[in-house]
mmCIF file of C-alpha atoms in Angstrom:
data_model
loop_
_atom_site.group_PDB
_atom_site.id
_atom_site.type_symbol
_atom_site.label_atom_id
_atom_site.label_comp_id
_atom_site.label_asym_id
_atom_site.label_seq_id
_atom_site.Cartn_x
_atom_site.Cartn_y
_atom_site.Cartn_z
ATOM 1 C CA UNK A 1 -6.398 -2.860 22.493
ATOM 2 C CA UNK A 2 -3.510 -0.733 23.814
ATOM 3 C CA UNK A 3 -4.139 3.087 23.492
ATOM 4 C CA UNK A 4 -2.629 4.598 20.207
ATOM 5 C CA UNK A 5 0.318 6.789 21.611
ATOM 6 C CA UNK A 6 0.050 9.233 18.763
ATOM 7 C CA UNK A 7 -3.298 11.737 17.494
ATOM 8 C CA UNK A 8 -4.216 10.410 14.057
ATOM 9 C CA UNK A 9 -5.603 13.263 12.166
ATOM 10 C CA UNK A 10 -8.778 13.333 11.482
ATOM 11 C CA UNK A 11 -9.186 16.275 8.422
ATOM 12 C CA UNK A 12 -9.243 14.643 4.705
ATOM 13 C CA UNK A 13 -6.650 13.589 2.226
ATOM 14 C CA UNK A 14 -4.190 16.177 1.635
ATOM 15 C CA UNK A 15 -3.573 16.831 -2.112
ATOM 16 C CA UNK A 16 -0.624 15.294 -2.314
ATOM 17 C CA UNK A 17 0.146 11.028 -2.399
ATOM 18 C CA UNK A 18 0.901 9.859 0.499
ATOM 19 C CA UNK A 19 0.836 6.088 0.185
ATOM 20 C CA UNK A 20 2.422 3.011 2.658
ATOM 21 C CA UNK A 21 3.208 0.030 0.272
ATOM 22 C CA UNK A 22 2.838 -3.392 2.288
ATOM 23 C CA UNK A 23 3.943 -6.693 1.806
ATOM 24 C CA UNK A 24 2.232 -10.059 3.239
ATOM 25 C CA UNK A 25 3.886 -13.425 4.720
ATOM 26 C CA UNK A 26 7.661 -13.452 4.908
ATOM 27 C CA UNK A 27 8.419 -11.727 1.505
ATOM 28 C CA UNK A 28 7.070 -8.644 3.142
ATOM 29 C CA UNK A 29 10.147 -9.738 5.568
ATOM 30 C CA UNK A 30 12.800 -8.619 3.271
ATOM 31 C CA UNK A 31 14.558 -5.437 2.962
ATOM 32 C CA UNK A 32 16.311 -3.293 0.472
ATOM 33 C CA UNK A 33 17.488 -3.963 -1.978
ATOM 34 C CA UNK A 34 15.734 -7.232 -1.792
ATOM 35 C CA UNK A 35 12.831 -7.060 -0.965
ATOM 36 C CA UNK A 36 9.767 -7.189 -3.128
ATOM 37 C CA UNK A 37 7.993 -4.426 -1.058
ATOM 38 C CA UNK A 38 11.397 -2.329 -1.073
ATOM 39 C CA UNK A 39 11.650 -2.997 -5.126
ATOM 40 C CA UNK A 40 8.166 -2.522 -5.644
ATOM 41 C CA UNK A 41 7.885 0.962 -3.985
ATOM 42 C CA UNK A 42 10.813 2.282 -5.227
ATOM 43 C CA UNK A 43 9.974 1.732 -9.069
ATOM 44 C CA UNK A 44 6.745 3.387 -7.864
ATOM 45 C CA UNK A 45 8.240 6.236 -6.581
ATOM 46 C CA UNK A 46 10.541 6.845 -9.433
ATOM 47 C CA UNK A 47 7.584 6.699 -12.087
ATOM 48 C CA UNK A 48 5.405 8.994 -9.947
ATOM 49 C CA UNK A 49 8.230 11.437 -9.491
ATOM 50 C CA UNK A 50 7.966 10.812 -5.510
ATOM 51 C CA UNK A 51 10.369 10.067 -2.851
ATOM 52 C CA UNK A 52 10.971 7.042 -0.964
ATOM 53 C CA UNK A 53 10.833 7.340 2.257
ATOM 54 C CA UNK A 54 12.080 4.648 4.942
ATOM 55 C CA UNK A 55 10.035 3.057 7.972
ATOM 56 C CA UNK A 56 13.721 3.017 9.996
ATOM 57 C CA UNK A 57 11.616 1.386 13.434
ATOM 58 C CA UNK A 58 8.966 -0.797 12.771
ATOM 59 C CA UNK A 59 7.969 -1.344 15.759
ATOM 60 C CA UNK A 60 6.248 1.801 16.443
ATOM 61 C CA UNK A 61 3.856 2.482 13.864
ATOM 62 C CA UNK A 62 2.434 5.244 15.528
ATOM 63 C CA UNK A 63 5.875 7.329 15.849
ATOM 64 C CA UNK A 64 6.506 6.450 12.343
ATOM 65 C CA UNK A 65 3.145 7.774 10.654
ATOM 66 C CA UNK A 66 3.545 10.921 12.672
ATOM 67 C CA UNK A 67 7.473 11.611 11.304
ATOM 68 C CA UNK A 68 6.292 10.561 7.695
ATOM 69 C CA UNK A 69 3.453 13.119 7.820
ATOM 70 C CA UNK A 70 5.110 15.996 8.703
ATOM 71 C CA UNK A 71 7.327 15.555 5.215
ATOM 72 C CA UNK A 72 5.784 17.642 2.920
ATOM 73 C CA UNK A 73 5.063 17.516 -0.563
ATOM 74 C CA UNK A 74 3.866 13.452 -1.273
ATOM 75 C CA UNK A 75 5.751 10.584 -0.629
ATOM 76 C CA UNK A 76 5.898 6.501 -1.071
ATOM 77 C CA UNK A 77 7.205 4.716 2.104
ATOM 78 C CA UNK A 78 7.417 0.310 1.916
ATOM 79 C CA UNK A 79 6.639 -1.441 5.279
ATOM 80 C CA UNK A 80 9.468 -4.051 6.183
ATOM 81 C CA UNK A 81 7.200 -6.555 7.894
ATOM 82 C CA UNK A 82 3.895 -8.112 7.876
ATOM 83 C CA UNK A 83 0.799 -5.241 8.306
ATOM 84 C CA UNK A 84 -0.797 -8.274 10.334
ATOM 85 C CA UNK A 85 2.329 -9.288 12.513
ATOM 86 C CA UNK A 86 2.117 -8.708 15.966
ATOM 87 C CA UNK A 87 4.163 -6.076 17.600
ATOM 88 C CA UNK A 88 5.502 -5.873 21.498
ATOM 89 C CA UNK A 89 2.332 -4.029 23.020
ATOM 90 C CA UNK A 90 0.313 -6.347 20.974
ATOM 91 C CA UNK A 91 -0.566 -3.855 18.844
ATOM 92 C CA UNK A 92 -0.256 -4.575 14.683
ATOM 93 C CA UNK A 93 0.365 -2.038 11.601
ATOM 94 C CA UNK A 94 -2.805 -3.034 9.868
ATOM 95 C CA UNK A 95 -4.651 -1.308 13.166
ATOM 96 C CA UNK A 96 -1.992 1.711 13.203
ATOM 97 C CA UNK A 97 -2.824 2.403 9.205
ATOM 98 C CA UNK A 98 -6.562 2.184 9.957
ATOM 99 C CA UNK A 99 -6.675 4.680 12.777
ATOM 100 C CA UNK A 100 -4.657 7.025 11.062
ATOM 101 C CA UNK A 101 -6.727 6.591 7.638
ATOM 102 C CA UNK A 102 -3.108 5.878 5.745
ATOM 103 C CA UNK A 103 -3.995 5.009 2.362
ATOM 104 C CA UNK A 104 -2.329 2.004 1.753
ATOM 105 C CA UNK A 105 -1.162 -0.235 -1.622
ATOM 106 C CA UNK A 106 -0.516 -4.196 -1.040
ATOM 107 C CA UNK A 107 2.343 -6.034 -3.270
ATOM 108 C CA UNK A 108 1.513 -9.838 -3.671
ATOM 109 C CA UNK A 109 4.391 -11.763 -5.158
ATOM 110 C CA UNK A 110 3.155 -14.117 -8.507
ATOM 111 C CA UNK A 111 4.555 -16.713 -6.098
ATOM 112 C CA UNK A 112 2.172 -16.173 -3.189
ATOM 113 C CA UNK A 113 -0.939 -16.949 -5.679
ATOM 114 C CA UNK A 114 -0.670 -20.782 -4.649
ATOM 115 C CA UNK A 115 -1.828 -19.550 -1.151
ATOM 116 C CA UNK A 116 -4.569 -17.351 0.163
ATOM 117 C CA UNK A 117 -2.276 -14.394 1.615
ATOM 118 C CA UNK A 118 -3.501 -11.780 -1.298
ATOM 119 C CA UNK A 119 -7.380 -12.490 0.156
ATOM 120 C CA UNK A 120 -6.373 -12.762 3.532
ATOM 121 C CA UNK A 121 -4.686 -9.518 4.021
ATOM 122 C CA UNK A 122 -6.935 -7.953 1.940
ATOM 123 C CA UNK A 123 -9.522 -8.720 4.738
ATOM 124 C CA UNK A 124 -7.245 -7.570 7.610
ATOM 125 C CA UNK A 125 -6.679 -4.160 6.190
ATOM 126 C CA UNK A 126 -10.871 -4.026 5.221
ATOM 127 C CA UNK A 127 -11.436 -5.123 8.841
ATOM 128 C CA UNK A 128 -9.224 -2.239 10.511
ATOM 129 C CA UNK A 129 -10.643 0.100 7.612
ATOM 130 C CA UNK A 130 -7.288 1.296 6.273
ATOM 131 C CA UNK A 131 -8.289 2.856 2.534
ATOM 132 C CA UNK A 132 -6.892 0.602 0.646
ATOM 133 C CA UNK A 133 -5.416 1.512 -2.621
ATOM 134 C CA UNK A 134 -5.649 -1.704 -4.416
ATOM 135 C CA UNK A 135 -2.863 -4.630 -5.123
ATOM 136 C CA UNK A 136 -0.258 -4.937 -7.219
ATOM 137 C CA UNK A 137 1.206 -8.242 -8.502
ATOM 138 C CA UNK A 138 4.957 -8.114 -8.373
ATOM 139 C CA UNK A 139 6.246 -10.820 -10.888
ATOM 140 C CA UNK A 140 5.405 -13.359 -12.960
ATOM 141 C CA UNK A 141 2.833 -13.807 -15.782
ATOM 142 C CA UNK A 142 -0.277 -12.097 -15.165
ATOM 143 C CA UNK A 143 -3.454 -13.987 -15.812
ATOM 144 C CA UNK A 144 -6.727 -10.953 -15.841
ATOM 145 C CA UNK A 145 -9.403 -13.677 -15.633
ATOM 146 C CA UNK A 146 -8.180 -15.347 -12.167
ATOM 147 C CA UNK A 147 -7.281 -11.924 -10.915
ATOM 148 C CA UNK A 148 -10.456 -10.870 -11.851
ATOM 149 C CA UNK A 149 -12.332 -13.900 -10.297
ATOM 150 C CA UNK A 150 -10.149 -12.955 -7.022
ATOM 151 C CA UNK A 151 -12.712 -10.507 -6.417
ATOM 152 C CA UNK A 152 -9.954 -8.307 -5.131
ATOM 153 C CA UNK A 153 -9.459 -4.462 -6.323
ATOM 154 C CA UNK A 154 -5.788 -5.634 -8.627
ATOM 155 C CA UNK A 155 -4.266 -2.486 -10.265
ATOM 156 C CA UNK A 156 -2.110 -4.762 -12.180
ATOM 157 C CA UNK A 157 1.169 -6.432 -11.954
ATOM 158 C CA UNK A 158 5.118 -4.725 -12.184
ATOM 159 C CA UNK A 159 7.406 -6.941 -13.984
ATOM 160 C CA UNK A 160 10.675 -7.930 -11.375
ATOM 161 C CA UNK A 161 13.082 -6.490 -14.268
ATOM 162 C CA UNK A 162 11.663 -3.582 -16.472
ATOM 163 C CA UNK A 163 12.157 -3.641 -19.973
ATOM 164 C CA UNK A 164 12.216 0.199 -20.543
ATOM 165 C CA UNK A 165 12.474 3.081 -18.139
ATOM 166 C CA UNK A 166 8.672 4.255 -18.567
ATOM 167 C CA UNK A 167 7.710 0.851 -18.445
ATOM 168 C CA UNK A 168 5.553 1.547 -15.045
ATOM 169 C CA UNK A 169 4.183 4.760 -15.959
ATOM 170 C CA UNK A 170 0.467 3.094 -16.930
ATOM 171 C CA UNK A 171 0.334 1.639 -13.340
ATOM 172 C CA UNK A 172 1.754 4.779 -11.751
ATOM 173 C CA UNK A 173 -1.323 6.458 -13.632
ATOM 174 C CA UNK A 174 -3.629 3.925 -12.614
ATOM 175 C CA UNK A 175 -2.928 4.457 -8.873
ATOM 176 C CA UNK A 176 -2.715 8.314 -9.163
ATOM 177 C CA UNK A 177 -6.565 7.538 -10.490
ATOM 178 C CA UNK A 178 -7.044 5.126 -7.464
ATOM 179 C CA UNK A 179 -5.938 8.293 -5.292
ATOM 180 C CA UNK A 180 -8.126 10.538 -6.814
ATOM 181 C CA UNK A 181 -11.242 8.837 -5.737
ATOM 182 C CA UNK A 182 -10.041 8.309 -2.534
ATOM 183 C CA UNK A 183 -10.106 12.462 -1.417
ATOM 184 C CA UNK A 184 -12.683 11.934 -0.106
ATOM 185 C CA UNK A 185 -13.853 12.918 3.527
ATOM 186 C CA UNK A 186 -12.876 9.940 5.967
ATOM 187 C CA UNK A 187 -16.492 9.364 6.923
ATOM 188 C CA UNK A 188 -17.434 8.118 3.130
ATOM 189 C CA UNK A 189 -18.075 4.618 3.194
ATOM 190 C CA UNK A 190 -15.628 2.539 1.720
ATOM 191 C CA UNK A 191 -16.888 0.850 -1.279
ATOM 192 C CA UNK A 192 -17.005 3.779 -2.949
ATOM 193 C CA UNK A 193 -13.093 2.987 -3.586
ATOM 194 C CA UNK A 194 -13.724 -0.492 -4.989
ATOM 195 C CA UNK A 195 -16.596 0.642 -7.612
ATOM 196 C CA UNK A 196 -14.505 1.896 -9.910
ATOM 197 C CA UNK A 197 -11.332 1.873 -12.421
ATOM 198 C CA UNK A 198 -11.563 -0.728 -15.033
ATOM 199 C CA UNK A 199 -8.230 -3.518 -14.154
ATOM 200 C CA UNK A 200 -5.199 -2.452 -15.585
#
């Protein structure tokens, strides 16, 4: 595996949110103002009263963990490609978000549900032990018994146009819970994330 170029850190979870949203497959492809990854963070961001920051190289994941962490004061930040896709050195984003313990939300379009991308990357980001969040279905109806037979930690689902302005305050909430069990030292063993918070 080629040598990480930056120090992760290696203290726990600052107070404040400090979340990478990810995409999978080629929706995670498209960019602002697009893109379902793009969309989805933003409307995050707005609800939890957080800025959006931009990935503007993805191809160093490294460099780009170490400029978003010295921004102060919480922050949302939507990856424009893949977490699994593999980069130049042969490197990937999935292993970048793991060694820098960068809690991480995934946004599965309704769409992708036909395949097996939402379980798939799911497993990537377990394997490389990034904290994980939870997902988020962008789209379409949402059905709580499949989701729930997904065995997957789902927060819930954003709706592609919003009826009202608050209308994603309950998930904001949800995944301000999510973040709350996650300060946690770095050595605590990951399950403890997927015991608890009843499915929006």
């Amino acid at each position: 595996m080629p040598a990480s170029p930056e120090s992760p850190p290696s203290k726990g979870l600052p107070n404040s949110m400090d979340v990478i949203v990810v995409g999978c497959g080629p929706e995670a492809a498209f960019r602002a103002p697009d893109g379902v990854t793009e969309q989805a963070t933003r409307r995050l961001a707005r609800s939890l009263r957080l800025p959006h920051r931009p990935i503007t190289d993805p191809r160093s994941p490294h460099l780009q963990l170490r400029l978003l962490h010295q921004s102060q004061g919480g922050w949302l930040a939507s990856l424009p490609l893949d977490p699994g896709q593999a980069l130049a050195d042969g490197s990937n984003w999935a292993e970048a978000l793991g060694a820098w313990h960068q809690p991480t939300l995934l946004v599965v379009a309704a769409s992708q549900h036909c395949s097996g991308v939402a379980a798939s990357t799911t497993a990537l980001l377990r394997q490389w032990q990034v904290p994980l969040l939870g997902l988020v279905q962008w789209g379409g109806a949402w059905n709580r018994d499949l989701r729930r037979r997904d065995g997957l930690p789902w927060l819930g689902r954003l709706e592609e146009a919003a009826a009202e302005a608050d209308s994603d305050r309950p998930l904001a909430a949800l995944l301000t819970r999510r973040w709350a069990l996650l300060d946690l030292p770095w050595q605590a063993p990951g399950p403890q994330l997927e015991r608890l918070v009843p499915m929006a």
